[in-house]
Amino acid sequence: MIKTLLGLCLALSAHLSFAAVDLNKATAADLDSIKGIGPSTSSRILSERKSAPFKDWQDFIQRVPGIGDKRAAQLSTHGLTVNGTGYKAPAAPAAKPAR
């Protein structure tokens, strides 16, 4: 019985440690808790968010300097979301047919 309760507690704590942080609702402390976001990045995010909430990941990437597709993907894997959605890489352009 004790082992079962201990296992349940460990599973619950592991789940909570990976809780998503929504970009449009997060405080500076919430943003700093995401691996890859430090105080300077969180201040840039909060500054941009004052003008308008982020619509989606592409809006976030365009408005915040230093954030590109690669970094957005990393932040998403560490729990950052935009309007509850994780990052999805844009589709690669179709290859041109050989002549």
mmCIF file of C-alpha atoms in Angstrom:
data_model
loop_
_atom_site.group_PDB
_atom_site.id
_atom_site.type_symbol
_atom_site.label_atom_id
_atom_site.label_comp_id
_atom_site.label_asym_id
_atom_site.label_seq_id
_atom_site.Cartn_x
_atom_site.Cartn_y
_atom_site.Cartn_z
ATOM 1 C CA MET A 1 0.000 0.000 0.000
ATOM 2 C CA ILE A 2 2.798 2.414 0.904
ATOM 3 C CA LYS A 3 4.636 1.625 -2.331
ATOM 4 C CA THR A 4 1.484 2.348 -4.322
ATOM 5 C CA LEU A 5 0.968 5.712 -2.615
ATOM 6 C CA LEU A 6 4.617 6.598 -3.072
ATOM 7 C CA GLY A 7 4.435 5.702 -6.760
ATOM 8 C CA LEU A 8 1.299 7.779 -7.179
ATOM 9 C CA CYS A 9 2.936 10.781 -5.490
ATOM 10 C CA LEU A 10 6.015 10.491 -7.710
ATOM 11 C CA ALA A 11 3.898 10.247 -10.854
ATOM 12 C CA LEU A 12 1.865 13.283 -9.839
ATOM 13 C CA SER A 13 4.934 15.370 -9.057
ATOM 14 C CA ALA A 14 6.541 14.396 -12.371
ATOM 15 C CA HIS A 15 3.396 15.447 -14.208
ATOM 16 C CA LEU A 16 3.268 18.803 -12.428
ATOM 17 C CA SER A 17 6.916 19.545 -13.157
ATOM 18 C CA PHE A 18 6.122 19.430 -16.887
ATOM 19 C CA ALA A 19 3.070 21.686 -16.640
ATOM 20 C CA ALA A 20 2.684 23.957 -19.628
ATOM 21 C CA VAL A 21 3.315 27.686 -19.339
ATOM 22 C CA ASP A 22 1.127 29.756 -21.661
ATOM 23 C CA LEU A 23 2.974 32.704 -23.171
ATOM 24 C CA ASN A 24 -0.015 35.052 -22.960
ATOM 25 C CA LYS A 25 -0.735 34.355 -19.275
ATOM 26 C CA ALA A 26 2.723 33.786 -17.803
ATOM 27 C CA THR A 27 4.444 36.008 -15.285
ATOM 28 C CA ALA A 28 8.154 36.785 -15.482
ATOM 29 C CA ALA A 29 8.792 34.026 -12.921
ATOM 30 C CA ASP A 30 6.756 31.541 -14.980
ATOM 31 C CA LEU A 31 8.746 32.390 -18.095
ATOM 32 C CA ASP A 32 12.064 32.176 -16.236
ATOM 33 C CA SER A 33 11.111 28.652 -15.128
ATOM 34 C CA ILE A 34 11.246 27.480 -18.762
ATOM 35 C CA LYS A 35 14.665 26.135 -19.699
ATOM 36 C CA GLY A 36 16.105 28.472 -22.336
ATOM 37 C CA ILE A 37 14.353 31.634 -21.136
ATOM 38 C CA GLY A 38 16.302 33.978 -18.905
ATOM 39 C CA PRO A 39 15.509 37.387 -17.462
ATOM 40 C CA SER A 40 16.353 39.320 -20.637
ATOM 41 C CA THR A 41 14.220 37.106 -22.878
ATOM 42 C CA SER A 42 11.305 37.139 -20.446
ATOM 43 C CA SER A 43 11.438 40.958 -20.291
ATOM 44 C CA ARG A 44 11.370 41.152 -24.118
ATOM 45 C CA ILE A 45 8.401 38.772 -24.185
ATOM 46 C CA LEU A 46 6.479 40.735 -21.558
ATOM 47 C CA SER A 47 7.274 44.024 -23.292
ATOM 48 C CA GLU A 48 5.921 42.748 -26.625
ATOM 49 C CA ARG A 49 2.894 41.202 -24.958
ATOM 50 C CA LYS A 50 1.890 44.617 -23.530
ATOM 51 C CA SER A 51 1.132 45.856 -27.056
ATOM 52 C CA ALA A 52 -1.034 42.808 -27.886
ATOM 53 C CA PRO A 53 -1.285 39.138 -26.941
ATOM 54 C CA PHE A 54 0.548 36.710 -29.182
ATOM 55 C CA LYS A 55 -1.785 35.172 -31.792
ATOM 56 C CA ASP A 56 0.301 32.079 -32.488
ATOM 57 C CA TRP A 57 3.858 30.806 -32.616
ATOM 58 C CA GLN A 58 4.689 32.645 -35.844
ATOM 59 C CA ASP A 59 3.507 35.924 -34.315
ATOM 60 C CA PHE A 60 5.753 35.224 -31.310
ATOM 61 C CA ILE A 61 8.742 34.429 -33.559
ATOM 62 C CA GLN A 62 8.254 37.600 -35.619
ATOM 63 C CA ARG A 63 7.801 39.963 -32.674
ATOM 64 C CA VAL A 64 10.450 38.767 -30.193
ATOM 65 C CA PRO A 65 14.084 39.192 -31.275
ATOM 66 C CA GLY A 66 16.260 36.124 -30.788
ATOM 67 C CA ILE A 67 13.438 33.627 -31.259
ATOM 68 C CA GLY A 68 13.501 31.531 -34.410
ATOM 69 C CA ASP A 69 12.014 28.221 -35.454
ATOM 70 C CA LYS A 70 14.733 26.156 -33.775
ATOM 71 C CA ARG A 71 14.524 27.996 -30.463
ATOM 72 C CA ALA A 72 10.716 27.974 -30.536
ATOM 73 C CA ALA A 73 10.783 24.199 -30.934
ATOM 74 C CA GLN A 74 13.145 23.878 -27.950
ATOM 75 C CA LEU A 75 11.015 26.152 -25.764
ATOM 76 C CA SER A 76 7.914 24.187 -26.686
ATOM 77 C CA THR A 77 9.531 20.900 -25.649
ATOM 78 C CA HIS A 78 10.314 22.504 -22.284
ATOM 79 C CA GLY A 79 6.667 23.394 -21.719
ATOM 80 C CA LEU A 80 6.020 26.768 -23.382
ATOM 81 C CA THR A 81 2.724 27.133 -25.269
ATOM 82 C CA VAL A 82 1.010 29.932 -27.182
ATOM 83 C CA ASN A 83 -2.722 29.936 -26.527
ATOM 84 C CA GLY A 84 -2.402 26.369 -25.228
ATOM 85 C CA THR A 85 -0.712 25.083 -28.380
ATOM 86 C CA GLY A 86 2.765 23.624 -28.699
ATOM 87 C CA TYR A 87 5.076 24.611 -31.534
ATOM 88 C CA LYS A 88 4.688 22.876 -34.880
ATOM 89 C CA ALA A 89 7.426 23.514 -37.431
ATOM 90 C CA PRO A 90 6.225 25.050 -40.690
ATOM 91 C CA ALA A 91 6.007 22.643 -43.610
ATOM 92 C CA ALA A 92 9.109 22.559 -45.784
ATOM 93 C CA PRO A 93 8.625 23.913 -49.298
ATOM 94 C CA ALA A 94 8.089 21.259 -51.950
ATOM 95 C CA ALA A 95 11.222 20.233 -53.789
ATOM 96 C CA LYS A 96 11.495 21.348 -57.387
ATOM 97 C CA PRO A 97 11.276 18.477 -59.875
ATOM 98 C CA ALA A 98 14.504 17.504 -61.643
ATOM 99 C CA ARG A 99 14.776 18.329 -65.333
#
